[in-house]
PDB file of C-alpha atoms in Angstrom:
ATOM      1  CA  ALA M 285       0.037 -12.225  17.703  1.00 66.00           C
ATOM      2  CA  ILE M 286       1.902 -10.709  14.702  1.00 73.00           C
ATOM      3  CA  ALA M 287      -1.472 -10.499  12.788  1.00 78.00           C
ATOM      4  CA  ALA M 288      -2.804  -8.391  15.629  1.00 81.00           C
ATOM      5  CA  VAL M 289       0.228  -6.037  15.552  1.00 80.00           C
ATOM      6  CA  VAL M 290      -0.033  -5.656  11.755  1.00 82.00           C
ATOM      7  CA  THR M 291      -3.782  -4.857  12.127  1.00 84.00           C
ATOM      8  CA  ALA M 292      -3.144  -2.363  14.954  1.00 85.00           C
ATOM      9  CA  VAL M 293      -0.492  -0.569  12.904  1.00 85.00           C
ATOM     10  CA  ALA M 294      -2.754  -0.532   9.914  1.00 85.00           C
ATOM     11  CA  ALA M 295      -5.470   1.100  12.046  1.00 85.00           C
ATOM     12  CA  ILE M 296      -3.239   4.081  12.565  1.00 89.00           C
ATOM     13  CA  TYR M 297      -2.895   4.891   8.859  1.00 87.00           C
ATOM     14  CA  LEU M 298      -5.867   3.357   7.031  1.00 86.00           C
ATOM     15  CA  PRO M 299      -9.635   3.723   6.962  1.00 86.00           C
ATOM     16  CA  ALA M 300     -11.703   1.083   8.793  1.00 82.00           C
ATOM     17  CA  ASP M 301     -12.677  -0.881   5.599  1.00 78.00           C
ATOM     18  CA  GLN M 302      -9.020  -1.212   4.657  1.00 86.00           C
ATOM     19  CA  VAL M 303      -8.017  -2.212   8.129  1.00 88.00           C
ATOM     20  CA  ALA M 304     -10.323  -5.149   7.949  1.00 87.00           C
ATOM     21  CA  ALA M 305      -8.793  -6.243   4.752  1.00 88.00           C
ATOM     22  CA  VAL M 306      -5.312  -5.990   6.261  1.00 88.00           C
ATOM     23  CA  GLY M 307      -6.448  -7.985   9.290  1.00 87.00           C
ATOM     24  CA  LEU M 308      -7.891 -10.722   7.086  1.00 89.00           C
ATOM     25  CA  SER M 309      -4.779 -10.904   4.938  1.00 90.00           C
ATOM     26  CA  ALA M 310      -2.589 -11.090   8.035  1.00 89.00           C
ATOM     27  CA  ARG M 311      -4.603 -13.803   9.578  1.00 90.00           C
ATOM     28  CA  LEU M 312      -4.613 -15.906   6.345  1.00 91.00           C
ATOM     29  CA  ALA M 313      -0.847 -15.537   6.091  1.00 90.00           C
ATOM     30  CA  ALA M 314      -0.533 -16.624   9.755  1.00 89.00           C
ATOM     31  CA  LEU M 315      -2.681 -19.696   9.019  1.00 90.00           C
ATOM     32  CA  ALA M 316      -0.227 -20.536   6.120  1.00 88.00           C
ATOM     33  CA  GLY M 317       2.694 -20.126   8.447  1.00 86.00           C
ATOM     34  CA  PHE M 318       0.908 -22.271  11.061  1.00 88.00           C
ATOM     35  CA  ILE M 319       0.830 -25.177   8.576  1.00 85.00           C
ATOM     36  CA  ALA M 320       4.606 -24.997   8.024  1.00 82.00           C
ATOM     37  CA  GLN M 321       5.236 -24.710  11.761  1.00 82.00           C
ATOM     38  CA  ALA M 322       2.972 -27.671  12.522  1.00 84.00           C
ATOM     39  CA  GLN M 323       4.909 -29.930  10.390  1.00 81.00           C
ATOM     40  CA  GLN M 324       8.058 -28.902  12.184  1.00 79.00           C
ATOM     41  CA  THR M 325       6.458 -30.069  15.405  1.00 79.00           C
ATOM     42  CA  ILE M 326       5.537 -33.397  13.892  1.00 81.00           C
ATOM     43  CA  VAL M 327       9.114 -34.230  13.105  1.00 81.00           C
ATOM     44  CA  LEU M 328      10.323 -33.134  16.518  1.00 79.00           C
ATOM     45  CA  ARG M 329      10.373 -36.792  17.683  1.00 82.00           C
ATOM     46  CA  ASP M 330      12.699 -37.763  14.764  1.00 83.00           C
ATOM     47  CA  LEU M 331      14.939 -34.872  15.486  1.00 80.00           C
ATOM     48  CA  THR M 332      15.140 -35.761  19.171  1.00 80.00           C
ATOM     49  CA  ASN M 333      15.998 -39.357  18.292  1.00 84.00           C
ATOM     50  CA  ALA M 334      18.722 -38.160  15.968  1.00 82.00           C
ATOM     51  CA  ILE M 335      20.225 -35.976  18.655  1.00 80.00           C
ATOM     52  CA  VAL M 336      20.038 -38.628  21.292  1.00 84.00           C
ATOM     53  CA  SER M 337      21.658 -41.228  19.036  1.00 86.00           C
ATOM     54  CA  GLY M 338      24.574 -38.785  18.486  1.00 83.00           C
ATOM     55  CA  SER M 339      24.157 -38.922  14.767  1.00 80.00           C
ATOM     56  CA  PRO M 340      25.063 -35.574  13.226  1.00 83.00           C
ATOM     57  CA  ASP M 341      24.177 -36.952   9.760  1.00 88.00           C
ATOM     58  CA  GLY M 342      20.767 -38.102  11.017  1.00 84.00           C
ATOM     59  CA  MET M 343      20.163 -34.687  12.540  1.00 82.00           C
ATOM     60  CA  ARG M 344      21.197 -32.912   9.326  1.00 85.00           C
ATOM     61  CA  GLN M 345      18.930 -35.124   7.271  1.00 88.00           C
ATOM     62  CA  VAL M 346      15.889 -34.456   9.471  1.00 84.00           C
ATOM     63  CA  LEU M 347      16.605 -30.718   9.452  1.00 83.00           C
ATOM     64  CA  TRP M 348      17.160 -30.614   5.683  1.00 87.00           C
ATOM     65  CA  LYS M 349      13.866 -32.474   4.990  1.00 86.00           C
ATOM     66  CA  THR M 350      11.941 -30.354   7.543  1.00 84.00           C
ATOM     67  CA  ASN M 351      13.284 -27.007   6.086  1.00 84.00           C
ATOM     68  CA  MET M 352      12.705 -28.159   2.467  1.00 86.00           C
ATOM     69  CA  ILE M 353       9.079 -29.191   3.276  1.00 86.00           C
ATOM     70  CA  ALA M 354       8.299 -26.029   5.246  1.00 86.00           C
ATOM     71  CA  THR M 355       9.873 -23.734   2.610  1.00 86.00           C
ATOM     72  CA  GLY M 356       8.147 -25.755  -0.187  1.00 88.00           C
ATOM     73  CA  LEU M 357       4.733 -25.375   1.530  1.00 89.00           C
ATOM     74  CA  MET M 358       5.263 -21.656   1.909  1.00 89.00           C
ATOM     75  CA  LEU M 359       6.295 -21.252  -1.728  1.00 90.00           C
ATOM     76  CA  ALA M 360       3.193 -23.124  -2.755  1.00 93.00           C
ATOM     77  CA  ALA M 361       1.185 -20.862  -0.534  1.00 93.00           C
ATOM     78  CA  ILE M 362       2.725 -17.839  -2.375  1.00 94.00           C
ATOM     79  CA  VAL M 363       1.831 -19.356  -5.795  1.00 95.00           C
ATOM     80  CA  GLY M 364      -1.657 -20.064  -4.490  1.00 94.00           C
ATOM     81  CA  ALA M 365      -2.072 -16.474  -3.189  1.00 94.00           C
ATOM     82  CA  VAL M 366      -0.813 -15.060  -6.564  1.00 95.00           C
ATOM     83  CA  LEU M 367      -3.247 -17.272  -8.583  1.00 96.00           C
ATOM     84  CA  LEU M 368      -6.295 -17.516  -6.218  1.00 94.00           C
ATOM     85  CA  GLY M 369      -5.700 -14.776  -3.642  1.00 92.00           C
ATOM     86  CA  GLU M 370      -8.314 -12.285  -5.042  1.00 92.00           C
ATOM     87  CA  TRP M 371     -10.923 -15.053  -5.373  1.00 94.00           C
ATOM     88  CA  ALA M 372     -10.193 -16.391  -1.850  1.00 92.00           C
ATOM     89  CA  LEU M 373     -10.390 -12.992  -0.300  1.00 92.00           C
ATOM     90  CA  HIS M 374     -13.530 -12.052  -2.313  1.00 92.00           C
ATOM     91  CA  ILE M 375     -15.276 -14.981  -0.419  1.00 93.00           C
ATOM     92  CA  PHE M 376     -15.182 -12.619   2.678  1.00 91.00           C
ATOM     93  CA  GLY M 377     -16.568  -9.709   0.768  1.00 88.00           C
ATOM     94  CA  GLU M 378     -15.807  -7.630  -2.348  1.00 88.00           C
ATOM     95  CA  ALA M 379     -13.826  -5.082  -0.287  1.00 84.00           C
ATOM     96  CA  TYR M 380     -11.377  -7.649   0.793  1.00 88.00           C
ATOM     97  CA  ALA M 381     -10.281  -8.843  -2.701  1.00 88.00           C
ATOM     98  CA  SER M 382      -8.146  -5.641  -3.093  1.00 87.00           C
ATOM     99  CA  SER M 383      -5.637  -6.886  -0.405  1.00 90.00           C
ATOM    100  CA  LYS M 384      -4.406  -9.776  -2.574  1.00 92.00           C
ATOM    101  CA  TRP M 385      -0.822  -8.343  -2.981  1.00 93.00           C
ATOM    102  CA  LEU M 386      -0.675  -7.638   0.761  1.00 91.00           C
ATOM    103  CA  LEU M 387      -1.538 -11.309   1.399  1.00 92.00           C
ATOM    104  CA  VAL M 388       1.226 -12.312  -0.996  1.00 93.00           C
ATOM    105  CA  LEU M 389       3.748  -9.999   0.785  1.00 91.00           C
ATOM    106  CA  LEU M 390       2.728 -11.383   4.198  1.00 90.00           C
ATOM    107  CA  ILE M 391       3.184 -14.919   3.033  1.00 91.00           C
ATOM    108  CA  VAL M 392       6.571 -14.015   1.720  1.00 90.00           C
ATOM    109  CA  ALA M 393       7.405 -13.045   5.290  1.00 86.00           C
ATOM    110  CA  GLN M 394       6.230 -16.409   6.446  1.00 85.00           C
ATOM    111  CA  VAL M 395       8.659 -18.060   3.958  1.00 83.00           C
ATOM    112  CA  LEU M 396      11.497 -16.236   5.661  1.00 79.00           C
ATOM    113  CA  ARG M 397      10.222 -17.557   9.036  1.00 77.00           C
ATOM    114  CA  ALA M 398       9.875 -21.080   7.679  1.00 78.00           C
ATOM    115  CA  ALA M 399      13.337 -20.932   6.152  1.00 76.00           C
ATOM    116  CA  GLY M 400      14.655 -20.250   9.758  1.00 73.00           C
ATOM    117  CA  GLY M 401      13.834 -23.864  10.455  1.00 72.00           C
ATOM    118  CA  MET M 402      13.988 -25.570  13.868  1.00 74.00           C
ATOM    119  CA  ASN M 403      16.819 -23.515  15.319  1.00 70.00           C
ATOM    120  CA  LEU M 404      15.109 -22.933  18.668  1.00 69.00           C
ATOM    121  CA  HIS M 405      14.135 -26.552  18.971  1.00 71.00           C
ATOM    122  CA  VAL M 406      17.799 -27.783  18.274  1.00 73.00           C
ATOM    123  CA  LEU M 407      19.125 -25.304  20.812  1.00 71.00           C
ATOM    124  CA  SER M 408      16.617 -26.520  23.411  1.00 71.00           C
ATOM    125  CA  LEU M 409      17.187 -30.204  22.785  1.00 71.00           C
ATOM    126  CA  LYS M 410      20.938 -29.647  22.959  1.00 72.00           C
ATOM    127  CA  GLY M 411      20.708 -28.065  26.316  1.00 75.00           C
ATOM    128  CA  LYS M 412      21.517 -24.529  25.064  1.00 71.00           C
ATOM    129  CA  GLN M 413      18.608 -22.802  26.736  1.00 71.00           C
ATOM    130  CA  ARG M 414      21.028 -20.046  27.896  1.00 77.00           C
ATOM    131  CA  TRP M 415      21.599 -19.119  24.208  1.00 73.00           C
ATOM    132  CA  MET M 416      17.898 -19.113  23.610  1.00 70.00           C
ATOM    133  CA  ALA M 417      17.499 -16.666  26.585  1.00 75.00           C
ATOM    134  CA  VAL M 418      20.369 -14.453  25.288  1.00 77.00           C
ATOM    135  CA  LEU M 419      18.709 -14.357  21.909  1.00 70.00           C
ATOM    136  CA  ALA M 420      15.275 -13.545  23.346  1.00 70.00           C
ATOM    137  CA  ILE M 421      16.608 -10.797  25.663  1.00 79.00           C
ATOM    138  CA  SER M 422      18.717  -9.330  22.837  1.00 76.00           C
ATOM    139  CA  GLY M 423      15.744  -9.192  20.478  1.00 67.00           C
ATOM    140  CA  THR M 424      13.559  -7.644  23.185  1.00 71.00           C
ATOM    141  CA  GLY M 425      16.236  -5.107  23.914  1.00 66.00           C
ATOM    142  CA  GLN M 426      16.588  -4.154  20.245  1.00 65.00           C
ATOM    143  CA  ARG M 427      12.785  -3.812  19.891  1.00 61.00           C
ATOM    144  CA  ALA M 428      12.591  -1.649  23.028  1.00 63.00           C
ATOM    145  CA  GLU M 429      15.439   0.561  21.658  1.00 63.00           C
ATOM    146  CA  LEU M 430      13.722   0.968  18.341  1.00 61.00           C
ATOM    147  CA  ASN M 431      10.451   1.805  19.982  1.00 60.00           C
ATOM    148  CA  ALA M 432      12.045   4.291  22.293  1.00 62.00           C
ATOM    149  CA  ALA M 433      14.154   6.068  19.629  1.00 55.00           C
ATOM    150  CA  PRO M 434      11.162   7.785  17.872  1.00 53.00           C
ATOM    151  CA  ALA M 435       9.682   8.896  21.253  1.00 51.00           C
ATOM    152  CA  ALA M 436      13.012  10.381  22.374  1.00 50.00           C
ATOM    153  CA  GLY M 437      13.510  12.179  19.033  1.00 50.00           C
ATOM    154  CA  ALA M 438       9.978  13.507  19.100  1.00 47.00           C
ATOM    155  CA  ALA M 439      10.648  15.346  22.364  1.00 47.00           C
ATOM    156  CA  THR M 440      13.562  17.221  20.890  1.00 45.00           C
ATOM    157  CA  THR M 441      12.263  18.021  17.403  1.00 44.00           C
ATOM    158  CA  THR M 442       9.132  19.566  15.957  1.00 44.00           C
ATOM    159  CA  ALA M 443       8.703  17.180  12.986  1.00 45.00           C
ATOM    160  CA  PRO M 444       5.315  17.041  11.353  1.00 47.00           C
ATOM    161  CA  ALA M 445       3.144  13.984  11.990  1.00 47.00           C
ATOM    162  CA  PRO M 446       3.926  11.044   9.697  1.00 47.00           C
ATOM    163  CA  SER M 447       1.764  10.675   6.642  1.00 48.00           C
ATOM    164  CA  PRO M 448       0.359   7.299   5.549  1.00 47.00           C
ATOM    165  CA  PRO M 449       2.905   5.140   3.711  1.00 46.00           C
ATOM    166  CA  PRO M 450       2.628   4.996  -0.046  1.00 47.00           C
ATOM    167  CA  ALA M 451       1.867   1.304   0.099  1.00 48.00           C
ATOM    168  CA  ALA M 452      -1.316   1.931   2.010  1.00 45.00           C
ATOM    169  CA  ALA M 453      -2.736   3.925  -0.833  1.00 45.00           C
ATOM    170  CA  LYS M 454      -2.391   0.913  -3.148  1.00 49.00           C
ATOM    171  CA  LEU M 455      -4.893  -1.104  -1.096  1.00 48.00           C
ATOM    172  CA  THR M 456      -7.843   0.881  -2.539  1.00 48.00           C
ATOM    173  CA  LYS M 457      -9.039  -0.108  -5.997  1.00 47.00           C
ATOM    174  CA  PRO M 458      -8.749   2.677  -8.517  1.00 46.00           C
ATOM    175  CA  GLY M 459     -12.092   4.436  -9.073  1.00 49.00           C
ATOM    176  CA  LYS M 460     -13.573   3.394  -5.686  1.00 47.00           C
TER     177      LYS M 460
END
């Protein structure tokens, strides 16, 4: 879902060929993130057993291992993207190879996600669904507020239309 949002925002600022490169990079980064998230699901049974047994040390041990594995996988993905990103993207076409550093940046975002660990799983397993709902509603409210703020400001000011961000210009190879 995030890859689709990243691609949609890129479509506002970039030419079609660069939007395709952004979309591919976003989806490859999401795939790397999925691998980290999948291993969290695999250990969910061990986490549940530790919670049910009432062993805080057992729970901490499962969470520590899970967080270290997920973060380690994502750091390996960053190294892989730095070393092999251009080659891997070139498989899809020459135009895609220029988005190597965008791929690295998006994988870095996945590292932050992986480092968050299994917080929602723990809240749910401990019967704290109310806190999960509060967090979800709070996050949704903040996003709605941020989305509404520019619209409200646009009605009262005559600011010029935004120009493409400087990072967008770096997607194009020099001389092309």
